[in-house]
Coordinates of C-alpha atoms in Angstrom, one line a residue:
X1072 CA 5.2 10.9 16.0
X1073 CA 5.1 7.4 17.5
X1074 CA 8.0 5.3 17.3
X1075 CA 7.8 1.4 17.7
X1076 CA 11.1 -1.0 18.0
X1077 CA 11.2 -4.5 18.7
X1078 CA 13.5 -7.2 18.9
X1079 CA 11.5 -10.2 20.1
X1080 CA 9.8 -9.7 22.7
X1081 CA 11.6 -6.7 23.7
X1082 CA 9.2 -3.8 22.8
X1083 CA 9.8 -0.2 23.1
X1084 CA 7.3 3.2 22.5
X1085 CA 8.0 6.4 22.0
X1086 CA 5.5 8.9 22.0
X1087 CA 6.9 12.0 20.6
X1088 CA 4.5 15.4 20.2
X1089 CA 1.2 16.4 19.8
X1090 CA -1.8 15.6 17.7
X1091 CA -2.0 19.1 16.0
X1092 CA 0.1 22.0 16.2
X1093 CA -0.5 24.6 18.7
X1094 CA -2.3 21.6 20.8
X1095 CA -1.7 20.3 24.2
X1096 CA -3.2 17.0 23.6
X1097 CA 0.1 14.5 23.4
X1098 CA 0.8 11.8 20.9
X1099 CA -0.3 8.5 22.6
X1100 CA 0.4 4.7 22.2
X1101 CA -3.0 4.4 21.0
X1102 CA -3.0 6.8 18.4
X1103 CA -5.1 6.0 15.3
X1104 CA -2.6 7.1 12.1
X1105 CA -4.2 7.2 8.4
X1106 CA -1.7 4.4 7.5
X1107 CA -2.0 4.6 3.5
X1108 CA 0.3 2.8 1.4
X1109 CA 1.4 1.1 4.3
X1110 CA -2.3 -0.6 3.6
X1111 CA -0.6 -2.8 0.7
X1112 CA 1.1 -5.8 2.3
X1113 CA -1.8 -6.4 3.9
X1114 CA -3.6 -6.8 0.8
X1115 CA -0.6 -9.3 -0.1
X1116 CA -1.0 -11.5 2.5
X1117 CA -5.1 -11.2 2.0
X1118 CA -4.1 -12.4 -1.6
X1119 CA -1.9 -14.9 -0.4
X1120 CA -4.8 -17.1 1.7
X1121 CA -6.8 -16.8 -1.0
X1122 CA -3.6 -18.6 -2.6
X1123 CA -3.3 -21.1 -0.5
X1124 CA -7.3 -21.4 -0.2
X1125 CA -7.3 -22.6 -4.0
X1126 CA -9.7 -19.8 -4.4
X1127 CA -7.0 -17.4 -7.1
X1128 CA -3.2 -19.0 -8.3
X1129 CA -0.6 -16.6 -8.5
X1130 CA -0.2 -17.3 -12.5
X1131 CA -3.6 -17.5 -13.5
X1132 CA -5.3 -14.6 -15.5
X1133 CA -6.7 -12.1 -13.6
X1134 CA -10.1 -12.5 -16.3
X1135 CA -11.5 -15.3 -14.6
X1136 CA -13.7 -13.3 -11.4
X1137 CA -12.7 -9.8 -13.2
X1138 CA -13.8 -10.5 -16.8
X1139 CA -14.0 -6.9 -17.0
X1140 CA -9.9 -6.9 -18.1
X1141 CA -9.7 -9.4 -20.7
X1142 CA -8.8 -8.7 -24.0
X1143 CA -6.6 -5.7 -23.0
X1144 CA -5.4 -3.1 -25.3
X1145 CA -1.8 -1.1 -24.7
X1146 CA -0.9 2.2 -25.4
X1147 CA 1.4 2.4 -28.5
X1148 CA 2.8 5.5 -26.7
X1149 CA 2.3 6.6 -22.8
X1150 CA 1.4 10.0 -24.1
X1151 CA -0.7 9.3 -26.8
X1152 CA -4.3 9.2 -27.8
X1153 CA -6.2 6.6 -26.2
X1154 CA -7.6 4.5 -29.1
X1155 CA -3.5 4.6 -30.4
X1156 CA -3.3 1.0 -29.1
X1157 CA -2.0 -2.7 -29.8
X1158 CA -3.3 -5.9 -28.4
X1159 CA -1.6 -7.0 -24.9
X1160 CA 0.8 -10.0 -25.8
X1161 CA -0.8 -11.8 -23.0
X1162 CA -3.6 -11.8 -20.1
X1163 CA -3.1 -9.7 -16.9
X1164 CA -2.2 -12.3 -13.9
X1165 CA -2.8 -12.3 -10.4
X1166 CA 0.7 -12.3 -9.4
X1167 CA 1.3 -9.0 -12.1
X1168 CA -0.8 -7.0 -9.3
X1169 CA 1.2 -8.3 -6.5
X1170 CA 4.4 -7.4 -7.9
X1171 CA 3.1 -3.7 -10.1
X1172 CA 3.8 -5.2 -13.6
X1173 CA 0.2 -5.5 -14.8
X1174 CA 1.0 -2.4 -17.1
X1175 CA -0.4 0.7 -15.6
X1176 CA 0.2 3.3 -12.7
X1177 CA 1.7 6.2 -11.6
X1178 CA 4.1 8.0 -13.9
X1179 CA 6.5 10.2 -11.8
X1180 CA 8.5 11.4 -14.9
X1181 CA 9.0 14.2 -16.7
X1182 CA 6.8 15.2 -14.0
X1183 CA 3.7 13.6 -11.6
X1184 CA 1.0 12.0 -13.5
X1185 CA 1.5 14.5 -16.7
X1186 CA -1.6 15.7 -18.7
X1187 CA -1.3 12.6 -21.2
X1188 CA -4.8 11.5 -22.2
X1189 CA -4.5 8.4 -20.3
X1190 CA -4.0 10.5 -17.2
X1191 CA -7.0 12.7 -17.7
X1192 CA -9.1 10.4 -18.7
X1193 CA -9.0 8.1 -15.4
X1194 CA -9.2 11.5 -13.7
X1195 CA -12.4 12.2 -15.8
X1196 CA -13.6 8.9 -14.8
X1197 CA -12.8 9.6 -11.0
X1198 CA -10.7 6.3 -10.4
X1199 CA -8.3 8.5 -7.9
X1200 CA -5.4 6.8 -9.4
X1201 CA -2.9 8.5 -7.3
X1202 CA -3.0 10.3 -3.9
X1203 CA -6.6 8.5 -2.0
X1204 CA -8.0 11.9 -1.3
X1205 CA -10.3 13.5 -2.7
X1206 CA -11.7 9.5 -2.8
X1207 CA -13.3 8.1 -5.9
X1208 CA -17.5 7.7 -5.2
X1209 CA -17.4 4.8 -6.8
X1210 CA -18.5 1.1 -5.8
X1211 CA -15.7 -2.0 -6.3
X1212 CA -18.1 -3.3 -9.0
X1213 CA -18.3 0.3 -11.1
X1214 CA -14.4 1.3 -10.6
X1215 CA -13.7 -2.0 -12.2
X1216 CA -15.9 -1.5 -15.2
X1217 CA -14.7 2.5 -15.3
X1218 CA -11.2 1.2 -15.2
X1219 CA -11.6 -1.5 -17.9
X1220 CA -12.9 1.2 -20.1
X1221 CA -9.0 2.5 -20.6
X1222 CA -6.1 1.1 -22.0
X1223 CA -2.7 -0.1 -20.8
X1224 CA 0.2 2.1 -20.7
X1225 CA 2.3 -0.8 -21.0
X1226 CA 2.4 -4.5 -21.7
X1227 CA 1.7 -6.8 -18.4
X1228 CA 4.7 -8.0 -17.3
X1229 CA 6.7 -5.3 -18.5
X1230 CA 7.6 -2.6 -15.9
X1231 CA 7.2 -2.0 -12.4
X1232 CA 4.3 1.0 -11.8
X1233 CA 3.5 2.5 -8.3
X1234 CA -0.1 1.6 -6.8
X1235 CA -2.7 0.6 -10.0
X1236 CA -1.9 -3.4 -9.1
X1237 CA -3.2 -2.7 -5.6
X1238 CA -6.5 -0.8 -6.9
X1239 CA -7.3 -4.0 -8.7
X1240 CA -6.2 -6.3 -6.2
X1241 CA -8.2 -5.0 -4.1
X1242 CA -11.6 -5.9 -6.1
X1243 CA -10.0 -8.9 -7.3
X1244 CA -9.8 -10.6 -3.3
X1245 CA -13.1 -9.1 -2.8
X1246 CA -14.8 -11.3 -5.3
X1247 CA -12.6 -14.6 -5.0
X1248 CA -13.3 -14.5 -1.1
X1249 CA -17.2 -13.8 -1.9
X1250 CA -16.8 -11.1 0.7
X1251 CA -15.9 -6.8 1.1
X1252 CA -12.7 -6.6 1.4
X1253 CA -13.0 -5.0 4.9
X1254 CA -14.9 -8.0 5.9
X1255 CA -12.4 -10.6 4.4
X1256 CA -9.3 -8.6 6.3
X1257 CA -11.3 -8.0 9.1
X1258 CA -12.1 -11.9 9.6
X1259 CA -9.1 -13.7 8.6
X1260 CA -6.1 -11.0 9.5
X1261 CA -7.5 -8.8 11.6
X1262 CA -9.3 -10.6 14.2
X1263 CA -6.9 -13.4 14.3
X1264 CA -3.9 -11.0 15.0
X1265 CA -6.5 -8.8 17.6
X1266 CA -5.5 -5.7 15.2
X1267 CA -8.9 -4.2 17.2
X1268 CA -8.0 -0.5 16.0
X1269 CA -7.1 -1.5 12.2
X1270 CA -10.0 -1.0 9.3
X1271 CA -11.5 1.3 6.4
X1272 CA -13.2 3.2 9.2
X1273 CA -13.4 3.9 13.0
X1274 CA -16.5 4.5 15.3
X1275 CA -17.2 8.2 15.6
X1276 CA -16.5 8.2 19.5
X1277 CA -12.5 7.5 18.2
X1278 CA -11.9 10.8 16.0
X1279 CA -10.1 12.3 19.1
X1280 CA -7.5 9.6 18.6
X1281 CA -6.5 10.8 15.3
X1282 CA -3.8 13.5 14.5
X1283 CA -4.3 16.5 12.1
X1284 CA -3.0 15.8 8.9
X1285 CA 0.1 18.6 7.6
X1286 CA 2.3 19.0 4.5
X1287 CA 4.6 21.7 3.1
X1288 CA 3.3 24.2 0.6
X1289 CA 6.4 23.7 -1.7
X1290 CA 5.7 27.5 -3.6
X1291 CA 5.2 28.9 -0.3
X1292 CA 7.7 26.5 1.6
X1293 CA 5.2 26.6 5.2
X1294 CA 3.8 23.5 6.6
X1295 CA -0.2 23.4 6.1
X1296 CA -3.0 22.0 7.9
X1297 CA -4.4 19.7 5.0
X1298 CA -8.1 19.9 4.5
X1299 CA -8.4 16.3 3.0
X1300 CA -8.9 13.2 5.1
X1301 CA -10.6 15.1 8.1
X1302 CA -11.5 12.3 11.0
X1303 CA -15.1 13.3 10.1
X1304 CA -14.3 11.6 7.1
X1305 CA -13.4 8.2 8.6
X1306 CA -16.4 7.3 10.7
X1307 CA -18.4 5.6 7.6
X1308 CA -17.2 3.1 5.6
X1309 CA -15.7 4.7 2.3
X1310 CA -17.7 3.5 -1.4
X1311 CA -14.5 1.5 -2.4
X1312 CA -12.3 0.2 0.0
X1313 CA -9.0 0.9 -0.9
X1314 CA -6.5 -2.2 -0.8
X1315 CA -3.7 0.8 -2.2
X1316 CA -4.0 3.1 0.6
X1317 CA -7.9 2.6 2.7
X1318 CA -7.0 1.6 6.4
X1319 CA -6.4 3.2 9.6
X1320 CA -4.0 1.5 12.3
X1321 CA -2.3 2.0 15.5
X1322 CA 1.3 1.3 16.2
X1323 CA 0.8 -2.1 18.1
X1324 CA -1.6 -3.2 15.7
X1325 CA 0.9 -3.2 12.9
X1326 CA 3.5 -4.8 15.2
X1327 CA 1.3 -8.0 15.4
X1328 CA 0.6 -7.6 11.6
X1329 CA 4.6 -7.1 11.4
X1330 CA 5.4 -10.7 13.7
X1331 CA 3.4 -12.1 11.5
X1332 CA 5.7 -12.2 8.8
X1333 CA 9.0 -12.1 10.9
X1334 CA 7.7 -14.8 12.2
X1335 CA 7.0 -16.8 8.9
X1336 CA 3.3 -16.7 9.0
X1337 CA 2.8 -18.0 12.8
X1338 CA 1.4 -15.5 15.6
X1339 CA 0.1 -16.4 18.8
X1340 CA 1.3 -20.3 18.3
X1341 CA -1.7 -20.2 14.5
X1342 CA -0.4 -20.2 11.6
X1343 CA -2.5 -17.6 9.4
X1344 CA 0.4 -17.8 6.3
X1345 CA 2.5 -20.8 4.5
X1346 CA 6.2 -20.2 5.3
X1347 CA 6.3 -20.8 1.1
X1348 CA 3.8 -17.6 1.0
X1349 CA 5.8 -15.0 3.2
X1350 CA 9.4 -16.1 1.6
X1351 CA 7.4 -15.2 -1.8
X1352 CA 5.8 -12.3 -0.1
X1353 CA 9.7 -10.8 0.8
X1354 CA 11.2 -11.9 -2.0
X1355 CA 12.6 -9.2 -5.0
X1356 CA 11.0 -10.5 -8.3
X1357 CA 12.0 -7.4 -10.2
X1358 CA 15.1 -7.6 -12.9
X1359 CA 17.7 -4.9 -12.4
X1360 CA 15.8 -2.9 -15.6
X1361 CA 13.0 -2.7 -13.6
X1362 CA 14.5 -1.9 -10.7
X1363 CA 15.8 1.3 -12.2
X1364 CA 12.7 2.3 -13.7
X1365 CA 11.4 2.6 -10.5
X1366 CA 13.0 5.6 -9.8
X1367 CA 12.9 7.3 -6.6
X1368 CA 9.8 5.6 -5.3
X1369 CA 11.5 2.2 -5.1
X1370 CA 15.0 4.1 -4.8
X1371 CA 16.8 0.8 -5.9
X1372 CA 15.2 -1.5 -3.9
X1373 CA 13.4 -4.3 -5.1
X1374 CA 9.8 -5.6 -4.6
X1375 CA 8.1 -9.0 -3.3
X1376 CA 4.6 -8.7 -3.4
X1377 CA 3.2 -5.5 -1.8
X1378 CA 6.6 -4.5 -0.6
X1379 CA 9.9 -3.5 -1.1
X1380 CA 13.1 -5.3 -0.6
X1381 CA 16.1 -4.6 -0.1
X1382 CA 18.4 -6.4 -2.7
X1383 CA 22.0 -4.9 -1.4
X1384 CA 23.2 -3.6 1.3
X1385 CA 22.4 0.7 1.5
X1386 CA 22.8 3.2 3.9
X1387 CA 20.0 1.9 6.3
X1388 CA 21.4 -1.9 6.6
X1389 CA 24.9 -3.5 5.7
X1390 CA 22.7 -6.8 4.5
X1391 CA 20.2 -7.4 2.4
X1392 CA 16.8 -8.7 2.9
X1393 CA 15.6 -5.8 4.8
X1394 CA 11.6 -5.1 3.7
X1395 CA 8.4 -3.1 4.7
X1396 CA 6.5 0.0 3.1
X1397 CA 5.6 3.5 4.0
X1398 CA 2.4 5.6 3.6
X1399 CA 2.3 8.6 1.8
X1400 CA 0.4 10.6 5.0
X1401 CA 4.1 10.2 6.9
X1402 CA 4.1 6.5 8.3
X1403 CA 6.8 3.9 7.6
X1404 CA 7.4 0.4 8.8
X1405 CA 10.4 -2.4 7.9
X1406 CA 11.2 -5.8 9.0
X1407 CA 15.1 -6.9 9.1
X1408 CA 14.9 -10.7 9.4
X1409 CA 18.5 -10.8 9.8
X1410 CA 18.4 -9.1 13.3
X1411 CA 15.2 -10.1 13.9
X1412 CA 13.9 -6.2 14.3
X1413 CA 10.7 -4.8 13.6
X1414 CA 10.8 -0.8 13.2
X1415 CA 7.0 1.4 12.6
X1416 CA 6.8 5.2 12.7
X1417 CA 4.2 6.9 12.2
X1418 CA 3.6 10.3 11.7
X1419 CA 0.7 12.9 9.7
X1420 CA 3.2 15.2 8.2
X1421 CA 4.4 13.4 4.7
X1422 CA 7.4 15.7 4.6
X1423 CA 8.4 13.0 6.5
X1424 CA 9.0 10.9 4.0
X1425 CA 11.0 13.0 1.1
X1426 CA 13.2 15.1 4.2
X1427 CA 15.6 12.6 5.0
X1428 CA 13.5 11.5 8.4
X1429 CA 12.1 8.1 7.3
X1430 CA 15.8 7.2 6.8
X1431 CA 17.3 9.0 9.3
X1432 CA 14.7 6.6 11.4
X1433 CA 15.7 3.6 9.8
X1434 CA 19.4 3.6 10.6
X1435 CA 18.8 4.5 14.1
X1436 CA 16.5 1.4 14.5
X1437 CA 19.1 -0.6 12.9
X1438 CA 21.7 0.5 14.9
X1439 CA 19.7 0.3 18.6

């Protein structure tokens, strides 16, 4: 793993490992991590320009550049036939995919993403709904209009759902900007913040830079070399660029990504974000009842728009207002404004995540 902790201007970098087991080629400070989920607050703060561009508003119906998702239906039961539906009781809004309420995503109970028809049929349809490999073939433009195609599994505005806002986001800031979405980030976050190693792909010559992916085999309880997301795999650009979980990053890169919000939308003395945008940004907007139904993926935090927040003190920080994201390949990252900290680690082995070492992480940050 690499470790990142900064107060200030006070940086430190540990580089802990190797690339790939049974390697000799050591972890670096340069190391180029598949960063995943990690990959939506910067789609919030893409939205948010847009925002304050005039270009989207945050209450406006999403129908307007993605006429695609107007006149929505909604499930009359999650796990019931797909033409069992009732009119939404209103439009999809821009702001329902920044904070997960739009009405779909991931169901995590009884079990992960069940054999209901609404499942299978966005499987049929290749949309990649969950977990961003195997990756869907399609173009922005024909996910869109494959995605329209299938109801809601819930009214907009209802309940928090894991990762579907982001999907559409994603082709939503695309077509307000008039650009690809790696050209938008690439131009108005990622040059500006000199995040040189951050996009949807990397040049060939930089494959050496990036770890071997691993997870456990949970029926036979080793650690496995994944197959999926092999560098190979990340030297074109993908078909859809993925505003859930598409872009590589380095360490440093997401520290300047990172300042950028502790900071309140200033870095390097330019101000790339309204002070009004990252407040709403790192803000909770979720009621308690939909806090709760987010179940252990928001383990009773809340969320601002592409992140969580935390709403109370926990076991990582005794005060609230702590926020950041992790990606589902073993990479996490927080801000705590109150002590003015920025924490990243990043990893390849997503037992991270669900062994206790993402928090174990966090409370030693907190407390160095």
């Amino acid at each position: 793993m690499v470790t990142l902790i900064a107060h200030d201007d006070d940086v430190h970098v540990d580089t802990i490992g190797v690339k790939a087991f049974g390697s000799d080629d050591p972890m670096q400070r340069d190391t180029i991590f598949r960063v995943a989920s990690m990959t939506k607050p910067i789609l919030a703060a893409a939205t948010m320009m847009l925002v304050e561009d005039g270009k989207l508003a945050l209450e406006e119906p999403v129908y307007r550049l993605l006429p695609e998702l107007a006149n929505r239906r909604v499930l009359t039961h999650i796990d019931g036939p797909l033409d069992d539906t009732v009119p939404a009781n209103r439009p999809i809004t821009v702001e329902d995919l920044l904070t997960f309420r739009m009405g779909h995503g991931m169901i995590f109970e009884p079990s992960f993403q069940p054999p209901y028809p609404v499942i299978r049929a966005a499987d049929d349809l290749q949309l990649v709904m969950g977990p961003p490999d195997p990756r869907t073939p399609h173009s922005p433009d024909e996910w869109i209009r494959r995605f329209a195609t299938l109801p809601l599994m819930y009214q907009p505005g209802e309940r928090w759902q894991y990762n579907t806002g982001s999907l559409v986001l994603g082709v939503l800031v695309a077509r307000a900007s008039g650009r690809p979405l790696e050209d938008f980030f690439r131009i108005r976050i990622f040059e500006p913040l000199a995040m040189n190693d951050t996009g949807f792909s990397m040049p060939a010559e930089h494959t050496g830079r990036m770890p071997s992916y691993y997870m456990t085999n949970f029926q036979t309880g080793k650690m496995e070399l994944q197959e999926l997301s092999a560098p190979s795999e990340w030297t074109k650009p993908p078909a859809f660029p993925s505003g859930s979980a598409g872009l590589l990053s380095t360490v440093d890169d997401f520290l300047a990504f990172s300042r950028l919000l502790l900071n309140k939308g200033v870095q390097g003395g330019e101000r790339l974000l309204s002070e009004r945008s990252v407040e709403l940004m790192t803000t909770n907007h979720l009621t308690p009842e939909q806090i709760a139904g987010g179940g252990a993926v928001l383990a009773g935090q809340g969320w601002g728009y592409g992140m969580s927040v935390a709403t109370a003190p926990d076991a990582v920080s005794s005060v609230p207002g702590r926020y950041g994201w992790a990606g589902g390949y073993g990479s996490g990252w927080f801000n705590h404004p109150d002590r003015g900290l920025v924490a990243i680690v990043m990893t390849q082995v997503s037992d991270f995540l669900f062994n206790g070492s993402l928090d174990e992480f966090g409370k030693l940050a907190v407390d160095s």
